[in-house]
Amino acid sequence: NAGVTQTPKFQVLKTGQSMTLQCAQDMNHNSMYWYRQDPGMGLRLIYYSASEGTTDKGEVPNGYNVSRLNKREFSLRLESAAPSQTSVYFCASSAQGHDEQYFGPGTRLTVT
Amino acid sequence: GESVGLHLPTLSVQEGDNSIINCAYSNSASDYFIWYKQESGKGPQFIIDIRSNMDKRQGQRVTVLLNKTVKHLSLQIAATQPGDSAVYFCAETKGNQAGTALIFGKGTTLSVSS
């Protein structure tokens, strides 16, 4: 089992560029999440997907969109990147929403 | 507002000591709490969890205590080792709905010297 995988590991974007962060899990989990982590901060929820076919906003959704492509994959898209989106992005999954969440290794994004 | 926070941003201990990391939460409706460990450059890793119908839960070298009266959560690490050096986050959630997300505190950095 690979657990939760994320691609890419690192990315540098110019302001206004777009990109998609990919996340996949092989644990047959129902729920998936995208968080961002800024220096000295805890993780803040961007979007989540309680189950295949559903997505909901978290604490900081502005500037992002998500797609739950199938049960395994949950992608995060930045349509027009801004320097304020410079952060480390973590994807997570859980069997059900109220269970332990497993995290991926993160994507370090810099927007210049 | 609702938040989960930790009392101290850093904690330094000697190898072999017991460590106690504290966390205060403000939402009395929260009913599930988790401690995560995050090593540099990695994603958070689950340590232990506790539900609100319990006061104490033990794992391997770790114990979580929950005091709902004062909305306080603590993580105790016995015989702390250098490999325990990391940032520790508490997280809370409420409700029992699928997809309920976690609210994280800011974290405590534990440094273990040998």
PDB file of C-alpha atoms in Angstrom:
ATOM      1  CA  ASN A   1       0.000   0.000   0.000  1.00  0.00           C
ATOM      2  CA  ALA A   2       1.342   3.399  -0.974  1.00  0.00           C
ATOM      3  CA  GLY A   3      -1.226   5.169   1.233  1.00  0.00           C
ATOM      4  CA  VAL A   4      -1.798   8.742   0.057  1.00  0.00           C
ATOM      5  CA  THR A   5       0.340   9.993  -2.813  1.00  0.00           C
ATOM      6  CA  GLN A   6       0.637  13.534  -4.116  1.00  0.00           C
ATOM      7  CA  THR A   7       2.163  15.028  -7.242  1.00  0.00           C
ATOM      8  CA  PRO A   8       4.130  17.123  -7.805  1.00  0.00           C
ATOM      9  CA  LYS A   9       6.359  17.418  -4.731  1.00  0.00           C
ATOM     10  CA  PHE A  10       7.515  20.913  -5.618  1.00  0.00           C
ATOM     11  CA  GLN A  11       6.181  23.583  -7.976  1.00  0.00           C
ATOM     12  CA  VAL A  12       7.001  27.183  -8.770  1.00  0.00           C
ATOM     13  CA  LEU A  13       4.374  29.271 -10.550  1.00  0.00           C
ATOM     14  CA  LYS A  14       4.194  32.823 -11.753  1.00  0.00           C
ATOM     15  CA  THR A  15       1.255  34.964 -10.673  1.00  0.00           C
ATOM     16  CA  GLY A  16      -1.740  34.234 -12.881  1.00  0.00           C
ATOM     17  CA  GLN A  17      -0.654  30.768 -13.961  1.00  0.00           C
ATOM     18  CA  SER A  18      -2.847  27.772 -13.311  1.00  0.00           C
ATOM     19  CA  MET A  19      -2.064  24.271 -12.151  1.00  0.00           C
ATOM     20  CA  THR A  20      -3.630  21.145 -10.702  1.00  0.00           C
ATOM     21  CA  LEU A  21      -2.352  19.255  -7.688  1.00  0.00           C
ATOM     22  CA  GLN A  22      -3.031  15.556  -7.842  1.00  0.00           C
ATOM     23  CA  CYS A  23      -3.851  13.241  -4.947  1.00  0.00           C
ATOM     24  CA  ALA A  24      -4.607   9.539  -4.896  1.00  0.00           C
ATOM     25  CA  GLN A  25      -5.217   6.998  -2.139  1.00  0.00           C
ATOM     26  CA  ASP A  26      -5.234   3.219  -2.318  1.00  0.00           C
ATOM     27  CA  MET A  27      -6.935   2.492   1.013  1.00  0.00           C
ATOM     28  CA  ASN A  28     -10.489   2.463  -0.377  1.00  0.00           C
ATOM     29  CA  HIS A  29     -11.342   5.475   1.774  1.00  0.00           C
ATOM     30  CA  ASN A  30     -14.583   7.336   1.281  1.00  0.00           C
ATOM     31  CA  SER A  31     -13.536  10.811   2.419  1.00  0.00           C
ATOM     32  CA  MET A  32     -10.719  12.971   1.064  1.00  0.00           C
ATOM     33  CA  TYR A  33      -9.417  16.406   2.030  1.00  0.00           C
ATOM     34  CA  TRP A  34      -7.153  19.216   0.901  1.00  0.00           C
ATOM     35  CA  TYR A  35      -5.338  21.326   3.495  1.00  0.00           C
ATOM     36  CA  ARG A  36      -2.792  24.093   3.301  1.00  0.00           C
ATOM     37  CA  GLN A  37      -0.080  24.728   5.868  1.00  0.00           C
ATOM     38  CA  ASP A  38       1.639  28.059   6.237  1.00  0.00           C
ATOM     39  CA  PRO A  39       4.792  28.662   8.321  1.00  0.00           C
ATOM     40  CA  GLY A  40       4.130  28.393  12.043  1.00  0.00           C
ATOM     41  CA  MET A  41       0.513  27.484  11.452  1.00  0.00           C
ATOM     42  CA  GLY A  42      -1.594  24.429  11.773  1.00  0.00           C
ATOM     43  CA  LEU A  43      -3.347  22.976   8.777  1.00  0.00           C
ATOM     44  CA  ARG A  44      -6.357  24.756   7.358  1.00  0.00           C
ATOM     45  CA  LEU A  45      -8.995  22.952   5.362  1.00  0.00           C
ATOM     46  CA  ILE A  46      -9.534  24.126   1.777  1.00  0.00           C
ATOM     47  CA  TYR A  47     -12.059  21.613   0.429  1.00  0.00           C
ATOM     48  CA  TYR A  48     -13.194  18.139   1.261  1.00  0.00           C
ATOM     49  CA  SER A  49     -15.111  15.316  -0.326  1.00  0.00           C
ATOM     50  CA  ALA A  50     -17.213  13.241   2.038  1.00  0.00           C
ATOM     51  CA  SER A  51     -17.765  10.581  -0.584  1.00  0.00           C
ATOM     52  CA  GLU A  52     -17.358  10.018  -4.285  1.00  0.00           C
ATOM     53  CA  GLY A  53     -19.434  12.543  -6.184  1.00  0.00           C
ATOM     54  CA  THR A  54     -19.602  15.183  -3.446  1.00  0.00           C
ATOM     55  CA  THR A  55     -17.389  18.127  -2.556  1.00  0.00           C
ATOM     56  CA  ASP A  56     -17.732  20.890   0.025  1.00  0.00           C
ATOM     57  CA  LYS A  57     -15.908  24.051   0.987  1.00  0.00           C
ATOM     58  CA  GLY A  58     -13.694  24.172   4.008  1.00  0.00           C
ATOM     59  CA  GLU A  59     -12.267  27.103   5.908  1.00  0.00           C
ATOM     60  CA  VAL A  60     -10.241  28.726   3.079  1.00  0.00           C
ATOM     61  CA  PRO A  61     -11.755  27.758  -0.329  1.00  0.00           C
ATOM     62  CA  ASN A  62     -11.302  31.048  -2.204  1.00  0.00           C
ATOM     63  CA  GLY A  63      -9.064  30.751  -5.241  1.00  0.00           C
ATOM     64  CA  TYR A  64      -9.340  26.965  -5.441  1.00  0.00           C
ATOM     65  CA  ASN A  65     -11.499  24.341  -7.108  1.00  0.00           C
ATOM     66  CA  VAL A  66     -11.574  20.600  -6.602  1.00  0.00           C
ATOM     67  CA  SER A  67     -12.641  17.504  -8.461  1.00  0.00           C
ATOM     68  CA  ARG A  68     -13.348  14.100  -6.973  1.00  0.00           C
ATOM     69  CA  LEU A  69     -12.491  12.181 -10.103  1.00  0.00           C
ATOM     70  CA  ASN A  70     -13.341   8.773  -8.638  1.00  0.00           C
ATOM     71  CA  LYS A  71     -13.086   7.119  -5.249  1.00  0.00           C
ATOM     72  CA  ARG A  72      -9.278   7.100  -5.380  1.00  0.00           C
ATOM     73  CA  GLU A  73      -8.476  10.551  -6.729  1.00  0.00           C
ATOM     74  CA  PHE A  74      -9.119  14.084  -5.513  1.00  0.00           C
ATOM     75  CA  SER A  75      -7.491  16.996  -7.335  1.00  0.00           C
ATOM     76  CA  LEU A  76      -7.027  20.630  -6.340  1.00  0.00           C
ATOM     77  CA  ARG A  77      -6.884  23.332  -9.008  1.00  0.00           C
ATOM     78  CA  LEU A  78      -5.554  26.856  -8.812  1.00  0.00           C
ATOM     79  CA  GLU A  79      -7.061  28.754 -11.742  1.00  0.00           C
ATOM     80  CA  SER A  80      -5.030  31.947 -11.346  1.00  0.00           C
ATOM     81  CA  ALA A  81      -2.255  31.587  -8.820  1.00  0.00           C
ATOM     82  CA  ALA A  82      -1.494  34.413  -6.399  1.00  0.00           C
ATOM     83  CA  PRO A  83       1.511  34.895  -4.069  1.00  0.00           C
ATOM     84  CA  SER A  84      -0.849  34.405  -1.110  1.00  0.00           C
ATOM     85  CA  GLN A  85      -1.247  30.805  -2.253  1.00  0.00           C
ATOM     86  CA  THR A  86       2.403  30.066  -1.572  1.00  0.00           C
ATOM     87  CA  SER A  87       2.130  27.223   0.916  1.00  0.00           C
ATOM     88  CA  VAL A  88       2.534  23.530   1.508  1.00  0.00           C
ATOM     89  CA  TYR A  89      -0.520  21.578   0.402  1.00  0.00           C
ATOM     90  CA  PHE A  90      -1.514  18.311   2.001  1.00  0.00           C
ATOM     91  CA  CYS A  91      -4.047  15.804   0.841  1.00  0.00           C
ATOM     92  CA  ALA A  92      -5.615  13.411   3.339  1.00  0.00           C
ATOM     93  CA  SER A  93      -8.135  10.606   3.352  1.00  0.00           C
ATOM     94  CA  SER A  94     -10.228   8.757   5.900  1.00  0.00           C
ATOM     95  CA  ALA A  95     -12.522   5.775   5.852  1.00  0.00           C
ATOM     96  CA  GLN A  96     -15.343   7.922   7.123  1.00  0.00           C
ATOM     97  CA  GLY A  97     -15.368  11.583   8.054  1.00  0.00           C
ATOM     98  CA  HIS A  98     -15.131  10.948  11.747  1.00  0.00           C
ATOM     99  CA  ASP A  99     -12.141   8.681  11.589  1.00  0.00           C
ATOM    100  CA  GLU A 100      -8.394   8.989  11.556  1.00  0.00           C
ATOM    101  CA  GLN A 101      -7.087  10.896   8.555  1.00  0.00           C
ATOM    102  CA  TYR A 102      -4.014   9.726   6.656  1.00  0.00           C
ATOM    103  CA  PHE A 103      -1.884  12.414   5.063  1.00  0.00           C
ATOM    104  CA  GLY A 104       0.212  12.516   1.937  1.00  0.00           C
ATOM    105  CA  PRO A 105       3.769  13.885   1.852  1.00  0.00           C
ATOM    106  CA  GLY A 106       2.712  17.334   0.665  1.00  0.00           C
ATOM    107  CA  THR A 107       3.289  19.635  -2.315  1.00  0.00           C
ATOM    108  CA  ARG A 108       5.439  22.695  -1.729  1.00  0.00           C
ATOM    109  CA  LEU A 109       4.097  25.487  -3.959  1.00  0.00           C
ATOM    110  CA  THR A 110       5.725  28.857  -4.495  1.00  0.00           C
ATOM    111  CA  VAL A 111       3.976  31.609  -6.437  1.00  0.00           C
ATOM    112  CA  THR A 112       6.174  34.506  -7.520  1.00  0.00           C
TER     113      THR A 112
ATOM    114  CA  GLY B   1     -14.278  32.140  17.846  1.00  0.00           C
ATOM    115  CA  GLU B   2     -13.784  28.407  17.739  1.00  0.00           C
ATOM    116  CA  SER B   3     -10.186  27.353  17.788  1.00  0.00           C
ATOM    117  CA  VAL B   4      -7.866  24.663  18.920  1.00  0.00           C
ATOM    118  CA  GLY B   5      -4.615  25.893  20.312  1.00  0.00           C
ATOM    119  CA  LEU B   6      -1.584  24.739  22.215  1.00  0.00           C
ATOM    120  CA  HIS B   7      -0.248  26.397  25.333  1.00  0.00           C
ATOM    121  CA  LEU B   8       3.415  26.420  24.345  1.00  0.00           C
ATOM    122  CA  PRO B   9       4.936  26.743  20.886  1.00  0.00           C
ATOM    123  CA  THR B  10       8.127  24.909  21.922  1.00  0.00           C
ATOM    124  CA  LEU B  11       9.137  22.286  24.454  1.00  0.00           C
ATOM    125  CA  SER B  12      12.677  21.057  25.109  1.00  0.00           C
ATOM    126  CA  VAL B  13      13.354  17.885  27.070  1.00  0.00           C
ATOM    127  CA  GLN B  14      16.184  15.487  27.764  1.00  0.00           C
ATOM    128  CA  GLU B  15      16.175  11.994  26.358  1.00  0.00           C
ATOM    129  CA  GLY B  16      14.448   9.661  28.787  1.00  0.00           C
ATOM    130  CA  ASP B  17      12.267  12.350  30.353  1.00  0.00           C
ATOM    131  CA  ASN B  18       8.503  12.288  30.109  1.00  0.00           C
ATOM    132  CA  SER B  19       6.997  14.997  27.885  1.00  0.00           C
ATOM    133  CA  ILE B  20       3.615  16.646  28.274  1.00  0.00           C
ATOM    134  CA  ILE B  21       2.153  18.680  25.447  1.00  0.00           C
ATOM    135  CA  ASN B  22      -1.010  20.631  26.134  1.00  0.00           C
ATOM    136  CA  CYS B  23      -3.874  21.829  24.029  1.00  0.00           C
ATOM    137  CA  ALA B  24      -6.924  23.936  24.835  1.00  0.00           C
ATOM    138  CA  TYR B  25     -10.066  23.873  22.766  1.00  0.00           C
ATOM    139  CA  SER B  26     -12.981  26.261  22.910  1.00  0.00           C
ATOM    140  CA  ASN B  27     -15.819  24.341  21.263  1.00  0.00           C
ATOM    141  CA  SER B  28     -17.671  22.283  23.837  1.00  0.00           C
ATOM    142  CA  ALA B  29     -19.501  20.517  20.993  1.00  0.00           C
ATOM    143  CA  SER B  30     -16.284  18.888  19.755  1.00  0.00           C
ATOM    144  CA  ASP B  31     -16.422  15.173  20.336  1.00  0.00           C
ATOM    145  CA  TYR B  32     -13.386  13.696  18.654  1.00  0.00           C
ATOM    146  CA  PHE B  33      -9.773  14.681  19.167  1.00  0.00           C
ATOM    147  CA  ILE B  34      -6.574  13.544  17.516  1.00  0.00           C
ATOM    148  CA  TRP B  35      -2.893  14.117  18.103  1.00  0.00           C
ATOM    149  CA  TYR B  36      -0.641  14.247  15.060  1.00  0.00           C
ATOM    150  CA  LYS B  37       3.146  14.260  14.798  1.00  0.00           C
ATOM    151  CA  GLN B  38       4.789  16.064  11.905  1.00  0.00           C
ATOM    152  CA  GLU B  39       8.448  15.599  11.122  1.00  0.00           C
ATOM    153  CA  SER B  40      10.271  18.114   8.990  1.00  0.00           C
ATOM    154  CA  GLY B  41       9.316  17.843   5.330  1.00  0.00           C
ATOM    155  CA  LYS B  42       6.627  15.230   5.913  1.00  0.00           C
ATOM    156  CA  GLY B  43       2.885  15.077   6.273  1.00  0.00           C
ATOM    157  CA  PRO B  44       1.217  14.753   9.692  1.00  0.00           C
ATOM    158  CA  GLN B  45       1.219  11.272  11.134  1.00  0.00           C
ATOM    159  CA  PHE B  46      -1.522   9.967  13.402  1.00  0.00           C
ATOM    160  CA  ILE B  47      -0.427   9.283  16.989  1.00  0.00           C
ATOM    161  CA  ILE B  48      -3.533   8.690  19.048  1.00  0.00           C
ATOM    162  CA  ASP B  49      -7.152   9.729  19.210  1.00  0.00           C
ATOM    163  CA  ILE B  50      -9.832  10.019  21.863  1.00  0.00           C
ATOM    164  CA  ARG B  51     -13.582  10.458  21.747  1.00  0.00           C
ATOM    165  CA  SER B  52     -15.486  12.658  24.129  1.00  0.00           C
ATOM    166  CA  ASN B  53     -16.989   9.734  26.027  1.00  0.00           C
ATOM    167  CA  MET B  54     -13.517   8.911  27.356  1.00  0.00           C
ATOM    168  CA  ASP B  55     -11.128  10.699  29.729  1.00  0.00           C
ATOM    169  CA  LYS B  56      -7.967   8.792  28.970  1.00  0.00           C
ATOM    170  CA  ARG B  57      -6.542   6.588  26.278  1.00  0.00           C
ATOM    171  CA  GLN B  58      -3.193   4.878  26.162  1.00  0.00           C
ATOM    172  CA  GLY B  59      -1.049   3.786  23.277  1.00  0.00           C
ATOM    173  CA  GLN B  60       2.519   2.672  22.993  1.00  0.00           C
ATOM    174  CA  ARG B  61       4.484   5.203  25.114  1.00  0.00           C
ATOM    175  CA  VAL B  62       1.764   7.790  24.619  1.00  0.00           C
ATOM    176  CA  THR B  63      -1.276   8.746  26.661  1.00  0.00           C
ATOM    177  CA  VAL B  64      -3.946  11.267  25.794  1.00  0.00           C
ATOM    178  CA  LEU B  65      -5.980  12.893  28.546  1.00  0.00           C
ATOM    179  CA  LEU B  66      -9.208  14.765  27.937  1.00  0.00           C
ATOM    180  CA  ASN B  67     -10.717  17.120  30.484  1.00  0.00           C
ATOM    181  CA  LYS B  68     -14.039  18.269  29.107  1.00  0.00           C
ATOM    182  CA  THR B  69     -14.787  20.452  32.122  1.00  0.00           C
ATOM    183  CA  VAL B  70     -11.968  22.847  31.259  1.00  0.00           C
ATOM    184  CA  LYS B  71     -11.770  21.911  27.569  1.00  0.00           C
ATOM    185  CA  HIS B  72      -8.216  20.690  27.814  1.00  0.00           C
ATOM    186  CA  LEU B  73      -6.360  17.958  25.987  1.00  0.00           C
ATOM    187  CA  SER B  74      -2.870  16.699  26.691  1.00  0.00           C
ATOM    188  CA  LEU B  75      -0.426  14.290  25.134  1.00  0.00           C
ATOM    189  CA  GLN B  76       2.026  12.522  27.393  1.00  0.00           C
ATOM    190  CA  ILE B  77       5.060  10.820  25.889  1.00  0.00           C
ATOM    191  CA  ALA B  78       6.919   8.445  28.182  1.00  0.00           C
ATOM    192  CA  ALA B  79      10.704   8.039  28.021  1.00  0.00           C
ATOM    193  CA  THR B  80      11.056  10.597  25.243  1.00  0.00           C
ATOM    194  CA  GLN B  81      13.530   9.682  22.533  1.00  0.00           C
ATOM    195  CA  PRO B  82      15.392  11.812  19.960  1.00  0.00           C
ATOM    196  CA  GLY B  83      13.125  10.326  17.297  1.00  0.00           C
ATOM    197  CA  ASP B  84      10.188  11.993  19.019  1.00  0.00           C
ATOM    198  CA  SER B  85      11.510  15.406  17.988  1.00  0.00           C
ATOM    199  CA  ALA B  86       8.823  16.905  15.752  1.00  0.00           C
ATOM    200  CA  VAL B  87       5.916  19.314  15.710  1.00  0.00           C
ATOM    201  CA  TYR B  88       2.839  17.998  17.500  1.00  0.00           C
ATOM    202  CA  PHE B  89      -0.644  19.144  16.558  1.00  0.00           C
ATOM    203  CA  CYS B  90      -3.901  18.567  18.297  1.00  0.00           C
ATOM    204  CA  ALA B  91      -7.022  18.551  16.171  1.00  0.00           C
ATOM    205  CA  GLU B  92     -10.714  18.471  16.937  1.00  0.00           C
ATOM    206  CA  THR B  93     -13.864  17.762  15.102  1.00  0.00           C
ATOM    207  CA  LYS B  94     -17.512  17.729  15.973  1.00  0.00           C
ATOM    208  CA  GLY B  95     -20.506  15.910  14.703  1.00  0.00           C
ATOM    209  CA  ASN B  96     -20.669  12.459  13.302  1.00  0.00           C
ATOM    210  CA  GLN B  97     -21.170  13.205   9.664  1.00  0.00           C
ATOM    211  CA  ALA B  98     -19.171  11.758   6.833  1.00  0.00           C
ATOM    212  CA  GLY B  99     -16.593  14.239   5.690  1.00  0.00           C
ATOM    213  CA  THR B 100     -16.445  16.175   8.937  1.00  0.00           C
ATOM    214  CA  ALA B 101     -13.164  17.999   8.755  1.00  0.00           C
ATOM    215  CA  LEU B 102     -10.541  18.489  11.422  1.00  0.00           C
ATOM    216  CA  ILE B 103      -9.653  21.835  12.974  1.00  0.00           C
ATOM    217  CA  PHE B 104      -5.970  21.979  13.809  1.00  0.00           C
ATOM    218  CA  GLY B 105      -4.116  23.927  16.439  1.00  0.00           C
ATOM    219  CA  LYS B 106      -0.895  25.758  15.630  1.00  0.00           C
ATOM    220  CA  GLY B 107       1.433  23.088  16.973  1.00  0.00           C
ATOM    221  CA  THR B 108       4.141  22.570  19.599  1.00  0.00           C
ATOM    222  CA  THR B 109       7.706  21.870  18.537  1.00  0.00           C
ATOM    223  CA  LEU B 110       9.244  19.169  20.725  1.00  0.00           C
ATOM    224  CA  SER B 111      13.054  19.072  20.849  1.00  0.00           C
ATOM    225  CA  VAL B 112      14.715  16.095  22.503  1.00  0.00           C
ATOM    226  CA  SER B 113      18.376  16.311  23.382  1.00  0.00           C
ATOM    227  CA  SER B 114      20.508  13.291  24.192  1.00  0.00           C
TER     228      SER B 114
END
